[in-house]
Amino acid sequence: MSFSSVHFKYLCGKSTVHVIIKETCAAIWMVLKERVMPEPTEAMWLAKAAGFLDKTNFPNCLGALDGKHIRLHKPPFSGSRFYNFKKFFSTVLLALVDSNFCFTVIEVGGYGSSSDSNLLQRSAFGRRLHEGSLHIPPSIALPGTVEPAMPYVFVADEAFALSPNIMRPYPQRNLTLVKRVFNYRLSRARRVVECAFGLLASKWRIFHTAMHVSVDTAELIVKCACVLHNLIRLQDERIELDTLTNPFPALPHQPYHSARQSMMVRDQFAAYFLSPEGSVPWQLDSV
């Protein structure tokens, strides 16, 4: 509903409605953030990796990464900064999602004209990933193998740059069987973030229309919706929320910066998915 509709329905002033909505969203975010979206520890990363292996058959996967455009009415004096390639004005919700369709990390407020890869580089999550300060577990051999030790990764689409900790699909030209199977297996793991966005929009109908609010208020609304989404998902799965905050000592993690190293990691995953230890029975019928 628009502020005008709420104004007539509840006989409140429009400015009062705006203040109530903004303060309520901010309060929900502050109260629930540490409860349902705490900063991940190494124990939490390992639990998320186990969930991806169980549900999507993708080992060493910590989450699925993607951006969602949140439709806005044109912010005043913003020029074309919020005008995206889909031909409407938006701010971007950059999200990392686990296998239970819960948001692990979110970043809201990016310009709609920016690419997902640029938004990731400028985000706090992207900077900490580059610095190696996310408490990511050390590299480990893939299930059924003893070597090489493979890094834990996030799966993403073509909009993101390849790195040893971010796996994106192979380009669509001249795909071999190994590359087609890798793209299928990565897509199978990455779809959880698309499902999470779909569940978010179906539960909170404000995402079906353009928000006629300031960018700051839109950020609060999106953050509020994300933590409420997590709360509902965790209650539906009957997960004890307090277990998410158990401390676990962080182990040192050495960040990678080599493009060659990134391609080697992707090639090793691709080879593993065609090996007896890493293949699934139906994958050749799906590529």
PDB file of C-alpha atoms in Angstrom:
ATOM      1  CA  MET A   1       0.000   0.000   0.000  1.00  0.00           C
ATOM      2  CA  SER A   2       1.103   3.568  -0.617  1.00  0.00           C
ATOM      3  CA  PHE A   3       1.500   6.012   2.247  1.00  0.00           C
ATOM      4  CA  SER A   4      -1.627   7.785   0.984  1.00  0.00           C
ATOM      5  CA  SER A   5      -3.637   4.538   1.210  1.00  0.00           C
ATOM      6  CA  VAL A   6      -2.446   3.926   4.771  1.00  0.00           C
ATOM      7  CA  HIS A   7      -3.194   7.578   5.590  1.00  0.00           C
ATOM      8  CA  PHE A   8      -6.844   7.205   4.528  1.00  0.00           C
ATOM      9  CA  LYS A   9      -7.287   3.697   5.980  1.00  0.00           C
ATOM     10  CA  TYR A  10      -5.937   4.443   9.470  1.00  0.00           C
ATOM     11  CA  LEU A  11      -6.527   8.208   9.632  1.00  0.00           C
ATOM     12  CA  CYS A  12      -2.857   8.952  10.278  1.00  0.00           C
ATOM     13  CA  GLY A  13      -0.881  11.755   8.745  1.00  0.00           C
ATOM     14  CA  LYS A  14       1.356  10.805   5.814  1.00  0.00           C
ATOM     15  CA  SER A  15       4.472  11.987   7.630  1.00  0.00           C
ATOM     16  CA  THR A  16       3.415   9.955  10.684  1.00  0.00           C
ATOM     17  CA  VAL A  17       2.969   6.848   8.529  1.00  0.00           C
ATOM     18  CA  HIS A  18       6.424   7.366   7.039  1.00  0.00           C
ATOM     19  CA  VAL A  19       8.039   7.704  10.475  1.00  0.00           C
ATOM     20  CA  ILE A  20       6.233   4.627  11.845  1.00  0.00           C
ATOM     21  CA  ILE A  21       7.280   2.441   8.922  1.00  0.00           C
ATOM     22  CA  LYS A  22      10.892   3.642   8.984  1.00  0.00           C
ATOM     23  CA  GLU A  23      11.298   3.261  12.753  1.00  0.00           C
ATOM     24  CA  THR A  24       9.588  -0.150  12.810  1.00  0.00           C
ATOM     25  CA  CYS A  25      11.756  -1.555  10.012  1.00  0.00           C
ATOM     26  CA  ALA A  26      14.895  -0.232  11.704  1.00  0.00           C
ATOM     27  CA  ALA A  27      13.869  -1.772  15.049  1.00  0.00           C
ATOM     28  CA  ILE A  28      13.110  -5.181  13.485  1.00  0.00           C
ATOM     29  CA  TRP A  29      16.494  -5.157  11.724  1.00  0.00           C
ATOM     30  CA  MET A  30      18.418  -4.212  14.878  1.00  0.00           C
ATOM     31  CA  VAL A  31      16.670  -6.812  17.063  1.00  0.00           C
ATOM     32  CA  LEU A  32      16.731  -9.759  14.650  1.00  0.00           C
ATOM     33  CA  LYS A  33      20.012  -9.271  12.788  1.00  0.00           C
ATOM     34  CA  GLU A  34      22.267 -10.956  15.368  1.00  0.00           C
ATOM     35  CA  ARG A  35      19.659 -13.638  15.993  1.00  0.00           C
ATOM     36  CA  VAL A  36      18.973 -14.824  12.453  1.00  0.00           C
ATOM     37  CA  MET A  37      21.829 -13.326  10.401  1.00  0.00           C
ATOM     38  CA  PRO A  38      24.917 -13.247  12.644  1.00  0.00           C
ATOM     39  CA  GLU A  39      28.430 -12.849  11.310  1.00  0.00           C
ATOM     40  CA  PRO A  40      29.456 -16.345  10.140  1.00  0.00           C
ATOM     41  CA  THR A  41      32.040 -18.249  12.145  1.00  0.00           C
ATOM     42  CA  GLU A  42      34.063 -21.179  10.879  1.00  0.00           C
ATOM     43  CA  ALA A  43      31.643 -23.622  12.511  1.00  0.00           C
ATOM     44  CA  MET A  44      28.751 -21.985  10.672  1.00  0.00           C
ATOM     45  CA  TRP A  45      30.599 -22.077   7.343  1.00  0.00           C
ATOM     46  CA  LEU A  46      31.255 -25.802   7.780  1.00  0.00           C
ATOM     47  CA  ALA A  47      27.581 -26.420   8.572  1.00  0.00           C
ATOM     48  CA  LYS A  48      26.538 -24.519   5.449  1.00  0.00           C
ATOM     49  CA  ALA A  49      29.014 -26.517   3.342  1.00  0.00           C
ATOM     50  CA  ALA A  50      27.539 -29.755   4.701  1.00  0.00           C
ATOM     51  CA  GLY A  51      24.064 -28.518   3.747  1.00  0.00           C
ATOM     52  CA  PHE A  52      25.121 -27.780   0.167  1.00  0.00           C
ATOM     53  CA  LEU A  53      26.791 -31.169  -0.179  1.00  0.00           C
ATOM     54  CA  ASP A  54      23.685 -32.920   1.119  1.00  0.00           C
ATOM     55  CA  LYS A  55      21.095 -30.961  -0.883  1.00  0.00           C
ATOM     56  CA  THR A  56      22.919 -29.984  -4.095  1.00  0.00           C
ATOM     57  CA  ASN A  57      25.860 -32.444  -4.303  1.00  0.00           C
ATOM     58  CA  PHE A  58      28.331 -29.548  -4.567  1.00  0.00           C
ATOM     59  CA  PRO A  59      31.263 -30.052  -2.157  1.00  0.00           C
ATOM     60  CA  ASN A  60      33.173 -27.255  -0.422  1.00  0.00           C
ATOM     61  CA  CYS A  61      30.375 -24.776  -1.186  1.00  0.00           C
ATOM     62  CA  LEU A  62      29.653 -22.098   1.403  1.00  0.00           C
ATOM     63  CA  GLY A  63      26.828 -20.247  -0.340  1.00  0.00           C
ATOM     64  CA  ALA A  64      25.212 -19.002  -3.536  1.00  0.00           C
ATOM     65  CA  LEU A  65      25.824 -15.369  -4.469  1.00  0.00           C
ATOM     66  CA  ASP A  66      23.670 -13.086  -6.624  1.00  0.00           C
ATOM     67  CA  GLY A  67      22.128  -9.619  -6.871  1.00  0.00           C
ATOM     68  CA  LYS A  68      18.444  -8.661  -7.055  1.00  0.00           C
ATOM     69  CA  HIS A  69      17.211  -5.338  -8.417  1.00  0.00           C
ATOM     70  CA  ILE A  70      14.720  -3.695  -6.046  1.00  0.00           C
ATOM     71  CA  ARG A  71      12.444  -1.477  -8.140  1.00  0.00           C
ATOM     72  CA  LEU A  72      12.260   2.178  -7.100  1.00  0.00           C
ATOM     73  CA  HIS A  73      10.617   5.336  -8.303  1.00  0.00           C
ATOM     74  CA  LYS A  74      13.383   7.573  -9.614  1.00  0.00           C
ATOM     75  CA  PRO A  75      15.236   9.085  -6.642  1.00  0.00           C
ATOM     76  CA  PRO A  76      15.467  12.890  -6.946  1.00  0.00           C
ATOM     77  CA  PHE A  77      18.667  14.357  -8.406  1.00  0.00           C
ATOM     78  CA  SER A  78      20.099  10.863  -9.006  1.00  0.00           C
ATOM     79  CA  GLY A  79      20.652  11.137 -12.756  1.00  0.00           C
ATOM     80  CA  SER A  80      21.079   7.688 -14.294  1.00  0.00           C
ATOM     81  CA  ARG A  81      22.916   6.084 -11.366  1.00  0.00           C
ATOM     82  CA  PHE A  82      19.909   3.983 -10.349  1.00  0.00           C
ATOM     83  CA  TYR A  83      18.789   3.226 -13.941  1.00  0.00           C
ATOM     84  CA  ASN A  84      19.634  -0.402 -14.679  1.00  0.00           C
ATOM     85  CA  PHE A  85      20.049  -2.489 -17.846  1.00  0.00           C
ATOM     86  CA  LYS A  86      16.470  -3.753 -17.438  1.00  0.00           C
ATOM     87  CA  LYS A  87      15.261  -0.205 -18.134  1.00  0.00           C
ATOM     88  CA  PHE A  88      13.900   0.749 -14.721  1.00  0.00           C
ATOM     89  CA  PHE A  89      15.226   2.469 -11.595  1.00  0.00           C
ATOM     90  CA  SER A  90      16.466   0.219  -8.820  1.00  0.00           C
ATOM     91  CA  THR A  91      18.786  -0.353  -5.932  1.00  0.00           C
ATOM     92  CA  VAL A  92      20.523  -3.703  -5.619  1.00  0.00           C
ATOM     93  CA  LEU A  93      20.219  -6.357  -2.938  1.00  0.00           C
ATOM     94  CA  LEU A  94      23.483  -8.334  -3.066  1.00  0.00           C
ATOM     95  CA  ALA A  95      22.918 -11.563  -1.141  1.00  0.00           C
ATOM     96  CA  LEU A  96      24.706 -14.733  -0.110  1.00  0.00           C
ATOM     97  CA  VAL A  97      22.251 -17.589   0.517  1.00  0.00           C
ATOM     98  CA  ASP A  98      22.669 -20.985   2.167  1.00  0.00           C
ATOM     99  CA  SER A  99      21.093 -24.305   1.182  1.00  0.00           C
ATOM    100  CA  ASN A 100      18.078 -23.621   3.422  1.00  0.00           C
ATOM    101  CA  PHE A 101      17.258 -20.481   1.363  1.00  0.00           C
ATOM    102  CA  CYS A 102      18.298 -18.262   4.283  1.00  0.00           C
ATOM    103  CA  PHE A 103      20.317 -15.090   3.763  1.00  0.00           C
ATOM    104  CA  THR A 104      23.823 -15.409   5.222  1.00  0.00           C
ATOM    105  CA  VAL A 105      25.083 -11.951   4.189  1.00  0.00           C
ATOM    106  CA  ILE A 106      23.248  -9.076   2.521  1.00  0.00           C
ATOM    107  CA  GLU A 107      24.373  -5.712   1.172  1.00  0.00           C
ATOM    108  CA  VAL A 108      21.678  -3.218   0.147  1.00  0.00           C
ATOM    109  CA  GLY A 109      21.861   0.192  -1.503  1.00  0.00           C
ATOM    110  CA  GLY A 110      24.056  -0.292  -4.560  1.00  0.00           C
ATOM    111  CA  TYR A 111      23.282   1.700  -7.690  1.00  0.00           C
ATOM    112  CA  GLY A 112      21.105  -0.159 -10.193  1.00  0.00           C
ATOM    113  CA  SER A 113      23.507   0.852 -12.980  1.00  0.00           C
ATOM    114  CA  SER A 114      26.398  -1.038 -11.342  1.00  0.00           C
ATOM    115  CA  SER A 115      27.276  -4.626 -12.205  1.00  0.00           C
ATOM    116  CA  ASP A 116      27.088  -7.378  -9.597  1.00  0.00           C
ATOM    117  CA  SER A 117      30.843  -7.871  -9.786  1.00  0.00           C
ATOM    118  CA  ASN A 118      31.561  -4.189  -9.075  1.00  0.00           C
ATOM    119  CA  LEU A 119      29.071  -4.162  -6.222  1.00  0.00           C
ATOM    120  CA  LEU A 120      30.769  -7.194  -4.698  1.00  0.00           C
ATOM    121  CA  GLN A 121      34.213  -5.568  -4.933  1.00  0.00           C
ATOM    122  CA  ARG A 122      32.970  -2.420  -3.194  1.00  0.00           C
ATOM    123  CA  SER A 123      30.975  -4.261  -0.522  1.00  0.00           C
ATOM    124  CA  ALA A 124      32.232  -5.044   2.974  1.00  0.00           C
ATOM    125  CA  PHE A 125      31.820  -8.756   2.218  1.00  0.00           C
ATOM    126  CA  GLY A 126      33.907  -8.472  -0.949  1.00  0.00           C
ATOM    127  CA  ARG A 127      36.677  -6.569   0.809  1.00  0.00           C
ATOM    128  CA  ARG A 128      36.845  -9.079   3.638  1.00  0.00           C
ATOM    129  CA  LEU A 129      36.849 -11.959   1.154  1.00  0.00           C
ATOM    130  CA  HIS A 130      39.795 -10.356  -0.648  1.00  0.00           C
ATOM    131  CA  GLU A 131      41.607  -9.789   2.653  1.00  0.00           C
ATOM    132  CA  GLY A 132      40.930 -13.334   3.862  1.00  0.00           C
ATOM    133  CA  SER A 133      39.165 -12.187   7.054  1.00  0.00           C
ATOM    134  CA  LEU A 134      35.846 -14.041   6.682  1.00  0.00           C
ATOM    135  CA  HIS A 135      36.926 -17.026   8.827  1.00  0.00           C
ATOM    136  CA  ILE A 136      36.603 -19.309   5.805  1.00  0.00           C
ATOM    137  CA  PRO A 137      37.782 -22.841   6.693  1.00  0.00           C
ATOM    138  CA  PRO A 138      41.153 -23.938   5.316  1.00  0.00           C
ATOM    139  CA  SER A 139      41.322 -25.903   2.077  1.00  0.00           C
ATOM    140  CA  ILE A 140      40.410 -29.582   2.228  1.00  0.00           C
ATOM    141  CA  ALA A 141      40.323 -32.479  -0.228  1.00  0.00           C
ATOM    142  CA  LEU A 142      36.993 -33.130  -1.942  1.00  0.00           C
ATOM    143  CA  PRO A 143      34.922 -36.094  -0.645  1.00  0.00           C
ATOM    144  CA  GLY A 144      36.343 -39.441  -1.716  1.00  0.00           C
ATOM    145  CA  THR A 145      39.777 -37.987  -2.560  1.00  0.00           C
ATOM    146  CA  VAL A 146      42.971 -37.349  -0.622  1.00  0.00           C
ATOM    147  CA  GLU A 147      44.451 -34.564  -2.786  1.00  0.00           C
ATOM    148  CA  PRO A 148      44.649 -31.842  -3.895  1.00  0.00           C
ATOM    149  CA  ALA A 149      43.357 -29.641  -1.092  1.00  0.00           C
ATOM    150  CA  MET A 150      40.566 -27.510  -2.569  1.00  0.00           C
ATOM    151  CA  PRO A 151      39.413 -24.126  -1.211  1.00  0.00           C
ATOM    152  CA  TYR A 152      35.895 -23.536   0.004  1.00  0.00           C
ATOM    153  CA  VAL A 153      33.962 -21.548  -2.600  1.00  0.00           C
ATOM    154  CA  PHE A 154      30.868 -19.461  -3.289  1.00  0.00           C
ATOM    155  CA  VAL A 155      28.910 -20.244  -6.454  1.00  0.00           C
ATOM    156  CA  ALA A 156      27.763 -17.394  -8.708  1.00  0.00           C
ATOM    157  CA  ASP A 157      26.648 -16.627 -12.267  1.00  0.00           C
ATOM    158  CA  GLU A 158      28.473 -14.996 -15.186  1.00  0.00           C
ATOM    159  CA  ALA A 159      28.049 -11.506 -13.698  1.00  0.00           C
ATOM    160  CA  PHE A 160      30.786 -12.193 -11.149  1.00  0.00           C
ATOM    161  CA  ALA A 161      34.526 -12.446 -11.693  1.00  0.00           C
ATOM    162  CA  LEU A 162      36.180 -15.829 -11.286  1.00  0.00           C
ATOM    163  CA  SER A 163      38.440 -16.289  -8.255  1.00  0.00           C
ATOM    164  CA  PRO A 164      39.582 -19.288  -6.222  1.00  0.00           C
ATOM    165  CA  ASN A 165      36.770 -18.597  -3.741  1.00  0.00           C
ATOM    166  CA  ILE A 166      34.101 -17.655  -6.319  1.00  0.00           C
ATOM    167  CA  MET A 167      33.105 -20.191  -8.969  1.00  0.00           C
ATOM    168  CA  ARG A 168      31.269 -19.004 -12.092  1.00  0.00           C
ATOM    169  CA  PRO A 169      30.244 -21.046 -15.157  1.00  0.00           C
ATOM    170  CA  TYR A 170      32.486 -21.681 -18.129  1.00  0.00           C
ATOM    171  CA  PRO A 171      31.697 -19.469 -21.168  1.00  0.00           C
ATOM    172  CA  GLN A 172      29.039 -21.015 -23.392  1.00  0.00           C
ATOM    173  CA  ARG A 173      31.235 -21.328 -26.501  1.00  0.00           C
ATOM    174  CA  ASN A 174      32.992 -24.597 -27.387  1.00  0.00           C
ATOM    175  CA  LEU A 175      31.930 -26.404 -24.238  1.00  0.00           C
ATOM    176  CA  THR A 176      33.398 -29.860 -23.706  1.00  0.00           C
ATOM    177  CA  LEU A 177      31.547 -32.553 -21.767  1.00  0.00           C
ATOM    178  CA  VAL A 178      33.587 -31.757 -18.655  1.00  0.00           C
ATOM    179  CA  LYS A 179      32.653 -28.068 -18.845  1.00  0.00           C
ATOM    180  CA  ARG A 180      28.974 -28.773 -19.549  1.00  0.00           C
ATOM    181  CA  VAL A 181      28.781 -31.045 -16.507  1.00  0.00           C
ATOM    182  CA  PHE A 182      30.503 -28.422 -14.344  1.00  0.00           C
ATOM    183  CA  ASN A 183      28.069 -25.727 -15.514  1.00  0.00           C
ATOM    184  CA  TYR A 184      25.129 -28.008 -14.712  1.00  0.00           C
ATOM    185  CA  ARG A 185      26.413 -28.862 -11.249  1.00  0.00           C
ATOM    186  CA  LEU A 186      27.183 -25.226 -10.480  1.00  0.00           C
ATOM    187  CA  SER A 187      23.753 -24.130 -11.705  1.00  0.00           C
ATOM    188  CA  ARG A 188      22.151 -26.784  -9.527  1.00  0.00           C
ATOM    189  CA  ALA A 189      23.863 -25.308  -6.462  1.00  0.00           C
ATOM    190  CA  ARG A 190      23.376 -21.674  -7.502  1.00  0.00           C
ATOM    191  CA  ARG A 191      19.622 -21.945  -7.966  1.00  0.00           C
ATOM    192  CA  VAL A 192      19.076 -21.689  -4.200  1.00  0.00           C
ATOM    193  CA  VAL A 193      19.716 -17.937  -4.338  1.00  0.00           C
ATOM    194  CA  GLU A 194      17.111 -17.524  -7.097  1.00  0.00           C
ATOM    195  CA  CYS A 195      14.648 -19.551  -5.017  1.00  0.00           C
ATOM    196  CA  ALA A 196      15.388 -17.387  -1.975  1.00  0.00           C
ATOM    197  CA  PHE A 197      14.636 -14.224  -3.971  1.00  0.00           C
ATOM    198  CA  GLY A 198      11.399 -15.817  -5.199  1.00  0.00           C
ATOM    199  CA  LEU A 199      10.331 -16.751  -1.671  1.00  0.00           C
ATOM    200  CA  LEU A 200      11.178 -13.248  -0.455  1.00  0.00           C
ATOM    201  CA  ALA A 201       9.087 -11.583  -3.155  1.00  0.00           C
ATOM    202  CA  SER A 202       6.142 -13.964  -2.766  1.00  0.00           C
ATOM    203  CA  LYS A 203       6.018 -13.431   0.997  1.00  0.00           C
ATOM    204  CA  TRP A 204       6.491  -9.629   0.960  1.00  0.00           C
ATOM    205  CA  ARG A 205       4.404  -8.215  -1.866  1.00  0.00           C
ATOM    206  CA  ILE A 206       6.067  -4.805  -1.765  1.00  0.00           C
ATOM    207  CA  PHE A 207       8.738  -6.349  -4.038  1.00  0.00           C
ATOM    208  CA  HIS A 208       6.110  -6.726  -6.777  1.00  0.00           C
ATOM    209  CA  THR A 209       5.926  -2.983  -7.373  1.00  0.00           C
ATOM    210  CA  ALA A 210       8.169   0.076  -7.356  1.00  0.00           C
ATOM    211  CA  MET A 211       8.833   1.515  -3.899  1.00  0.00           C
ATOM    212  CA  HIS A 212       7.874   5.187  -3.725  1.00  0.00           C
ATOM    213  CA  VAL A 213      10.227   5.964  -0.840  1.00  0.00           C
ATOM    214  CA  SER A 214      13.720   7.374  -0.392  1.00  0.00           C
ATOM    215  CA  VAL A 215      16.698   5.093  -1.002  1.00  0.00           C
ATOM    216  CA  ASP A 216      17.490   5.006   2.729  1.00  0.00           C
ATOM    217  CA  THR A 217      13.945   3.903   3.579  1.00  0.00           C
ATOM    218  CA  ALA A 218      14.013   1.311   0.806  1.00  0.00           C
ATOM    219  CA  GLU A 219      17.219  -0.124   2.311  1.00  0.00           C
ATOM    220  CA  LEU A 220      15.548  -0.452   5.711  1.00  0.00           C
ATOM    221  CA  ILE A 221      12.491  -2.143   4.182  1.00  0.00           C
ATOM    222  CA  VAL A 222      14.663  -4.659   2.319  1.00  0.00           C
ATOM    223  CA  LYS A 223      16.799  -5.426   5.389  1.00  0.00           C
ATOM    224  CA  CYS A 224      13.679  -5.867   7.507  1.00  0.00           C
ATOM    225  CA  ALA A 225      12.136  -8.248   4.940  1.00  0.00           C
ATOM    226  CA  CYS A 226      15.354 -10.310   4.770  1.00  0.00           C
ATOM    227  CA  VAL A 227      15.643 -10.896   8.524  1.00  0.00           C
ATOM    228  CA  LEU A 228      11.917 -11.711   8.759  1.00  0.00           C
ATOM    229  CA  HIS A 229      12.397 -14.149   5.867  1.00  0.00           C
ATOM    230  CA  ASN A 230      15.222 -15.856   7.787  1.00  0.00           C
ATOM    231  CA  LEU A 231      13.153 -15.972  10.970  1.00  0.00           C
ATOM    232  CA  ILE A 232      10.297 -17.704   9.164  1.00  0.00           C
ATOM    233  CA  ARG A 233      12.623 -20.159   7.399  1.00  0.00           C
ATOM    234  CA  LEU A 234      14.389 -21.087  10.635  1.00  0.00           C
ATOM    235  CA  GLN A 235      11.125 -21.553  12.528  1.00  0.00           C
ATOM    236  CA  ASP A 236       9.668 -23.651   9.700  1.00  0.00           C
ATOM    237  CA  GLU A 237      12.730 -25.909   9.808  1.00  0.00           C
ATOM    238  CA  ARG A 238      12.584 -26.020  13.625  1.00  0.00           C
ATOM    239  CA  ILE A 239      16.210 -24.967  13.901  1.00  0.00           C
ATOM    240  CA  GLU A 240      17.331 -23.804  17.310  1.00  0.00           C
ATOM    241  CA  LEU A 241      18.333 -20.195  16.689  1.00  0.00           C
ATOM    242  CA  ASP A 242      20.742 -19.995  19.628  1.00  0.00           C
ATOM    243  CA  THR A 243      23.000 -22.610  18.039  1.00  0.00           C
ATOM    244  CA  LEU A 244      23.909 -20.083  15.345  1.00  0.00           C
ATOM    245  CA  THR A 245      25.850 -17.953  17.795  1.00  0.00           C
ATOM    246  CA  ASN A 246      28.114 -20.616  19.314  1.00  0.00           C
ATOM    247  CA  PRO A 247      31.709 -19.315  19.217  1.00  0.00           C
ATOM    248  CA  PHE A 248      34.334 -21.192  17.248  1.00  0.00           C
ATOM    249  CA  PRO A 249      38.004 -20.229  16.993  1.00  0.00           C
ATOM    250  CA  ALA A 250      38.944 -18.714  13.624  1.00  0.00           C
ATOM    251  CA  LEU A 251      41.787 -20.411  11.784  1.00  0.00           C
ATOM    252  CA  PRO A 252      44.151 -18.466   9.513  1.00  0.00           C
ATOM    253  CA  HIS A 253      43.111 -18.290   5.883  1.00  0.00           C
ATOM    254  CA  GLN A 254      45.455 -17.307   3.081  1.00  0.00           C
ATOM    255  CA  PRO A 255      43.650 -15.342   0.335  1.00  0.00           C
ATOM    256  CA  TYR A 256      44.271 -16.108  -3.346  1.00  0.00           C
ATOM    257  CA  HIS A 257      44.738 -13.420  -5.969  1.00  0.00           C
ATOM    258  CA  SER A 258      45.933 -15.287  -9.077  1.00  0.00           C
ATOM    259  CA  ALA A 259      43.700 -15.595 -12.152  1.00  0.00           C
ATOM    260  CA  ARG A 260      45.611 -18.726 -13.123  1.00  0.00           C
ATOM    261  CA  GLN A 261      44.977 -20.201  -9.676  1.00  0.00           C
ATOM    262  CA  SER A 262      41.261 -19.416 -10.060  1.00  0.00           C
ATOM    263  CA  MET A 263      41.012 -21.289 -13.367  1.00  0.00           C
ATOM    264  CA  MET A 264      42.935 -24.226 -11.932  1.00  0.00           C
ATOM    265  CA  VAL A 265      40.460 -24.490  -9.043  1.00  0.00           C
ATOM    266  CA  ARG A 266      37.504 -24.443 -11.442  1.00  0.00           C
ATOM    267  CA  ASP A 267      39.146 -27.075 -13.685  1.00  0.00           C
ATOM    268  CA  GLN A 268      39.772 -29.321 -10.685  1.00  0.00           C
ATOM    269  CA  PHE A 269      36.120 -29.062  -9.634  1.00  0.00           C
ATOM    270  CA  ALA A 270      35.083 -29.842 -13.221  1.00  0.00           C
ATOM    271  CA  ALA A 271      37.305 -32.932 -13.350  1.00  0.00           C
ATOM    272  CA  TYR A 272      35.997 -34.081  -9.963  1.00  0.00           C
ATOM    273  CA  PHE A 273      32.370 -33.908 -11.141  1.00  0.00           C
ATOM    274  CA  LEU A 274      33.133 -36.468 -13.873  1.00  0.00           C
ATOM    275  CA  SER A 275      35.115 -38.765 -11.586  1.00  0.00           C
ATOM    276  CA  PRO A 276      33.519 -41.795  -9.879  1.00  0.00           C
ATOM    277  CA  GLU A 277      33.833 -40.014  -6.510  1.00  0.00           C
ATOM    278  CA  GLY A 278      32.122 -36.786  -7.563  1.00  0.00           C
ATOM    279  CA  SER A 279      29.604 -37.690 -10.279  1.00  0.00           C
ATOM    280  CA  VAL A 280      25.844 -38.053  -9.803  1.00  0.00           C
ATOM    281  CA  PRO A 281      23.879 -40.641 -11.833  1.00  0.00           C
ATOM    282  CA  TRP A 282      21.649 -38.201 -13.728  1.00  0.00           C
ATOM    283  CA  GLN A 283      24.132 -35.499 -14.695  1.00  0.00           C
ATOM    284  CA  LEU A 284      24.897 -36.758 -18.232  1.00  0.00           C
ATOM    285  CA  ASP A 285      21.170 -36.800 -19.030  1.00  0.00           C
ATOM    286  CA  SER A 286      20.909 -33.155 -17.975  1.00  0.00           C
ATOM    287  CA  VAL A 287      23.662 -31.599 -20.102  1.00  0.00           C
TER     288      VAL A 287
END
